[in-house]
Amino acid sequence: MMVTLSKSRAVCYTGSMVHLYYGDGKGKTTAALGMALRAAGNGWRVVVVQFLKGRETGEVRALGRLGVTVLRGKAGKRFTAQMTDAEREATKEICNEHFAAARAQCAASSSPALLVLDEICAAYAGGFVVRGDVDDFLAAVPPHLEVVLTGREPPASFLARADYVTEMRKCRHPFDAGAAARAGVEF
């Protein structure tokens, strides 16, 4: 999906910015968590919400050592397309609880300076989060907060709202030849 943004878009930068890393290529989460690492290294309070992810990963362990709050999880171990109805409903509950918790933290006096919403595009498209809640939040991002969104196919509203837009395009990936995900590289 090729996206063209108007270069004449009038934007008033008041301190908050929305970053969008999207596409079918590897690197969306890596870029988002790299930003979390940079922010934490600069003394920022960081909250990461990983939607639709439950597998233990090296980056989550490392972020925890840095004091980054990570909210994540889903029901079961299946991809969303293979989930049972019960797993889908339980996953919706988890996703909405995590988004609500992150949103509440962003409104608190000890608010984070960076919020990463990893795989929000899939959670939004799949109905795992209340779309109106996400849209309302993005329409009124607190002025002290940087927000990072990731996922494969962002809705038009994310593309229109984002100040930074980066498309990751897959040219080649070992997964296509049957290679399994590798610790330290994919998780």
mmCIF file of C-alpha atoms in Angstrom:
data_model
loop_
_atom_site.group_PDB
_atom_site.id
_atom_site.type_symbol
_atom_site.label_atom_id
_atom_site.label_comp_id
_atom_site.label_asym_id
_atom_site.label_seq_id
_atom_site.Cartn_x
_atom_site.Cartn_y
_atom_site.Cartn_z
ATOM 1 C CA MET A 1 0.000 0.000 0.000
ATOM 2 C CA MET A 2 1.629 3.231 -1.149
ATOM 3 C CA VAL A 3 0.643 6.374 0.726
ATOM 4 C CA THR A 4 1.242 9.925 -0.395
ATOM 5 C CA LEU A 5 0.962 12.651 2.193
ATOM 6 C CA SER A 6 0.527 16.280 1.299
ATOM 7 C CA LYS A 7 3.718 18.263 1.836
ATOM 8 C CA SER A 8 1.644 21.378 2.435
ATOM 9 C CA ARG A 9 -0.204 19.878 5.402
ATOM 10 C CA ALA A 10 -0.461 22.596 8.013
ATOM 11 C CA VAL A 11 0.398 21.155 11.408
ATOM 12 C CA CYS A 12 0.944 22.988 14.662
ATOM 13 C CA TYR A 13 3.571 21.067 16.641
ATOM 14 C CA THR A 14 2.813 21.729 20.280
ATOM 15 C CA GLY A 15 5.042 19.051 21.711
ATOM 16 C CA SER A 16 3.097 15.875 21.100
ATOM 17 C CA MET A 17 3.782 13.869 17.984
ATOM 18 C CA VAL A 18 2.309 10.667 16.611
ATOM 19 C CA HIS A 19 4.644 8.212 14.867
ATOM 20 C CA LEU A 20 3.335 5.438 12.610
ATOM 21 C CA TYR A 21 5.443 2.452 11.535
ATOM 22 C CA TYR A 22 3.432 0.250 9.196
ATOM 23 C CA GLY A 23 3.645 -2.236 6.345
ATOM 24 C CA ASP A 24 4.317 -5.887 5.632
ATOM 25 C CA GLY A 25 8.045 -5.692 6.338
ATOM 26 C CA LYS A 26 10.066 -6.607 9.407
ATOM 27 C CA GLY A 27 11.049 -3.760 11.677
ATOM 28 C CA LYS A 28 7.875 -2.042 12.905
ATOM 29 C CA THR A 29 8.130 -3.254 16.479
ATOM 30 C CA THR A 30 11.904 -3.000 16.358
ATOM 31 C CA ALA A 31 11.701 0.683 15.395
ATOM 32 C CA ALA A 32 9.057 1.404 18.026
ATOM 33 C CA LEU A 33 11.008 -0.332 20.783
ATOM 34 C CA GLY A 34 14.194 1.377 19.627
ATOM 35 C CA MET A 35 12.413 4.644 20.261
ATOM 36 C CA ALA A 36 11.330 3.345 23.687
ATOM 37 C CA LEU A 37 14.962 2.485 24.443
ATOM 38 C CA ARG A 38 16.108 5.955 23.355
ATOM 39 C CA ALA A 39 13.407 7.646 25.423
ATOM 40 C CA ALA A 40 14.136 5.552 28.522
ATOM 41 C CA GLY A 41 17.836 6.289 28.094
ATOM 42 C CA ASN A 42 16.984 9.977 28.186
ATOM 43 C CA GLY A 43 15.082 9.588 31.441
ATOM 44 C CA TRP A 44 11.584 9.542 29.966
ATOM 45 C CA ARG A 45 8.853 7.446 31.514
ATOM 46 C CA VAL A 46 7.734 4.949 28.856
ATOM 47 C CA VAL A 47 4.651 2.727 28.550
ATOM 48 C CA VAL A 48 4.421 0.035 25.879
ATOM 49 C CA VAL A 49 1.194 -1.777 25.042
ATOM 50 C CA GLN A 50 1.666 -4.834 22.858
ATOM 51 C CA PHE A 51 -1.664 -5.866 21.421
ATOM 52 C CA LEU A 52 -2.217 -9.463 20.311
ATOM 53 C CA LYS A 53 1.201 -10.614 21.513
ATOM 54 C CA GLY A 54 1.749 -13.119 24.265
ATOM 55 C CA ARG A 55 5.009 -14.924 23.507
ATOM 56 C CA GLU A 56 7.901 -14.189 25.876
ATOM 57 C CA THR A 57 10.449 -12.027 24.064
ATOM 58 C CA GLY A 58 13.929 -10.701 24.693
ATOM 59 C CA GLU A 59 12.867 -7.095 24.196
ATOM 60 C CA VAL A 60 10.184 -7.314 26.880
ATOM 61 C CA ARG A 61 12.703 -8.700 29.374
ATOM 62 C CA ALA A 62 15.170 -5.911 28.476
ATOM 63 C CA LEU A 63 12.553 -3.154 28.691
ATOM 64 C CA GLY A 64 11.564 -4.386 32.140
ATOM 65 C CA ARG A 65 15.163 -4.005 33.301
ATOM 66 C CA LEU A 66 15.022 -0.375 32.141
ATOM 67 C CA GLY A 67 11.868 0.332 34.131
ATOM 68 C CA VAL A 68 9.615 0.516 31.075
ATOM 69 C CA THR A 69 6.010 -0.487 31.776
ATOM 70 C CA VAL A 70 4.898 -3.186 29.315
ATOM 71 C CA LEU A 71 1.268 -4.279 29.048
ATOM 72 C CA ARG A 72 0.696 -7.233 26.759
ATOM 73 C CA GLY A 73 -1.098 -10.481 26.271
ATOM 74 C CA LYS A 74 -3.796 -12.392 24.504
ATOM 75 C CA ALA A 75 -5.869 -15.465 25.192
ATOM 76 C CA GLY A 76 -4.187 -18.628 23.969
ATOM 77 C CA LYS A 77 -1.239 -19.033 21.640
ATOM 78 C CA ARG A 78 -2.998 -18.968 18.275
ATOM 79 C CA PHE A 79 -2.894 -16.212 15.698
ATOM 80 C CA THR A 80 -6.114 -14.189 15.683
ATOM 81 C CA ALA A 81 -7.451 -15.894 12.531
ATOM 82 C CA GLN A 82 -7.277 -19.292 14.273
ATOM 83 C CA MET A 83 -8.753 -18.190 17.623
ATOM 84 C CA THR A 84 -11.925 -19.715 18.972
ATOM 85 C CA ASP A 85 -14.802 -17.366 19.751
ATOM 86 C CA ALA A 86 -13.969 -17.644 23.462
ATOM 87 C CA GLU A 87 -10.312 -16.780 22.815
ATOM 88 C CA ARG A 88 -11.334 -13.788 20.685
ATOM 89 C CA GLU A 89 -13.642 -12.465 23.406
ATOM 90 C CA ALA A 90 -11.016 -12.959 26.109
ATOM 91 C CA THR A 91 -8.407 -11.256 23.907
ATOM 92 C CA LYS A 92 -10.746 -8.298 23.316
ATOM 93 C CA GLU A 93 -11.109 -7.922 27.064
ATOM 94 C CA ILE A 94 -7.321 -8.004 27.560
ATOM 95 C CA CYS A 95 -6.704 -5.484 24.758
ATOM 96 C CA ASN A 96 -9.329 -3.044 26.009
ATOM 97 C CA GLU A 97 -8.107 -3.330 29.612
ATOM 98 C CA HIS A 98 -4.535 -2.588 28.530
ATOM 99 C CA PHE A 99 -5.568 0.352 26.356
ATOM 100 C CA ALA A 100 -7.700 1.791 29.168
ATOM 101 C CA ALA A 101 -4.838 1.368 31.662
ATOM 102 C CA ALA A 102 -2.372 3.081 29.309
ATOM 103 C CA ARG A 103 -4.826 5.879 28.588
ATOM 104 C CA ALA A 104 -5.365 6.429 32.324
ATOM 105 C CA GLN A 105 -1.607 6.553 32.902
ATOM 106 C CA CYS A 106 -1.305 9.192 30.157
ATOM 107 C CA ALA A 107 -3.861 11.361 31.956
ATOM 108 C CA ALA A 108 -2.222 10.990 35.388
ATOM 109 C CA SER A 109 0.102 13.555 36.938
ATOM 110 C CA SER A 110 3.025 11.121 36.599
ATOM 111 C CA SER A 111 2.221 10.531 32.945
ATOM 112 C CA PRO A 112 4.651 8.811 30.604
ATOM 113 C CA ALA A 113 6.378 10.911 27.951
ATOM 114 C CA LEU A 114 6.193 8.067 25.399
ATOM 115 C CA LEU A 115 3.375 5.620 24.700
ATOM 116 C CA VAL A 116 3.955 2.786 22.233
ATOM 117 C CA LEU A 117 0.823 1.075 20.887
ATOM 118 C CA ASP A 118 2.399 -1.938 19.172
ATOM 119 C CA GLU A 119 0.128 -3.803 16.725
ATOM 120 C CA ILE A 120 -2.668 -1.286 17.302
ATOM 121 C CA CYS A 121 -3.499 -1.455 13.577
ATOM 122 C CA ALA A 122 -4.390 -5.161 13.810
ATOM 123 C CA ALA A 123 -6.208 -4.734 17.105
ATOM 124 C CA TYR A 124 -8.208 -1.850 15.599
ATOM 125 C CA ALA A 125 -8.982 -3.631 12.302
ATOM 126 C CA GLY A 126 -9.898 -6.885 14.054
ATOM 127 C CA GLY A 127 -12.234 -5.233 16.543
ATOM 128 C CA PHE A 128 -10.055 -6.172 19.517
ATOM 129 C CA VAL A 129 -10.177 -2.573 20.800
ATOM 130 C CA VAL A 130 -13.066 -0.136 20.853
ATOM 131 C CA ARG A 131 -12.310 1.956 17.784
ATOM 132 C CA GLY A 132 -14.053 5.046 19.127
ATOM 133 C CA ASP A 133 -11.854 4.975 22.230
ATOM 134 C CA VAL A 134 -8.682 4.831 20.122
ATOM 135 C CA ASP A 135 -9.925 7.546 17.749
ATOM 136 C CA ASP A 136 -10.880 9.821 20.666
ATOM 137 C CA PHE A 137 -7.473 9.342 22.280
ATOM 138 C CA LEU A 138 -5.580 10.093 19.058
ATOM 139 C CA ALA A 139 -7.721 13.164 18.393
ATOM 140 C CA ALA A 140 -6.661 14.655 21.731
ATOM 141 C CA VAL A 141 -3.157 13.382 22.505
ATOM 142 C CA PRO A 142 -1.906 15.190 25.616
ATOM 143 C CA PRO A 143 0.653 17.865 24.683
ATOM 144 C CA HIS A 144 3.433 16.202 26.712
ATOM 145 C CA LEU A 145 3.097 12.794 25.039
ATOM 146 C CA GLU A 146 4.760 11.138 22.042
ATOM 147 C CA VAL A 147 2.724 8.218 20.680
ATOM 148 C CA VAL A 148 3.996 5.408 18.455
ATOM 149 C CA LEU A 149 1.561 3.244 16.459
ATOM 150 C CA THR A 150 2.557 0.058 14.635
ATOM 151 C CA GLY A 151 0.926 -2.528 12.414
ATOM 152 C CA ARG A 152 0.427 -3.814 8.909
ATOM 153 C CA GLU A 153 -2.554 -1.942 7.457
ATOM 154 C CA PRO A 154 -3.331 1.272 9.295
ATOM 155 C CA PRO A 155 -6.754 2.843 8.937
ATOM 156 C CA ALA A 156 -6.882 6.124 7.016
ATOM 157 C CA SER A 157 -7.457 7.983 10.293
ATOM 158 C CA PHE A 158 -4.050 6.836 11.634
ATOM 159 C CA LEU A 159 -2.325 7.923 8.435
ATOM 160 C CA ALA A 160 -4.031 11.311 8.553
ATOM 161 C CA ARG A 161 -3.226 11.861 12.241
ATOM 162 C CA ALA A 162 0.424 10.761 12.265
ATOM 163 C CA ASP A 163 3.189 13.343 12.154
ATOM 164 C CA TYR A 164 5.821 10.724 11.244
ATOM 165 C CA VAL A 165 4.825 7.998 8.780
ATOM 166 C CA THR A 166 7.234 5.202 7.855
ATOM 167 C CA GLU A 167 6.274 2.264 5.664
ATOM 168 C CA MET A 168 8.221 -0.977 6.113
ATOM 169 C CA ARG A 169 8.088 -2.986 2.896
ATOM 170 C CA LYS A 170 9.097 -6.641 2.763
ATOM 171 C CA CYS A 171 11.430 -7.479 -0.078
ATOM 172 C CA ARG A 172 12.536 -10.873 1.240
ATOM 173 C CA HIS A 173 12.070 -12.758 4.495
ATOM 174 C CA PRO A 174 13.274 -16.263 5.502
ATOM 175 C CA PHE A 175 9.790 -17.027 6.876
ATOM 176 C CA ASP A 176 8.563 -17.252 3.259
ATOM 177 C CA ALA A 177 10.962 -20.175 2.715
ATOM 178 C CA GLY A 178 9.714 -21.941 5.849
ATOM 179 C CA ALA A 179 12.254 -20.659 8.394
ATOM 180 C CA ALA A 180 11.021 -20.402 11.958
ATOM 181 C CA ALA A 181 11.264 -17.257 14.069
ATOM 182 C CA ARG A 182 14.617 -17.003 15.836
ATOM 183 C CA ALA A 183 15.348 -15.810 19.375
ATOM 184 C CA GLY A 184 17.307 -12.583 19.313
ATOM 185 C CA VAL A 185 16.129 -11.735 15.799
ATOM 186 C CA GLU A 186 12.354 -12.126 15.630
ATOM 187 C CA PHE A 187 11.626 -12.486 19.343
#
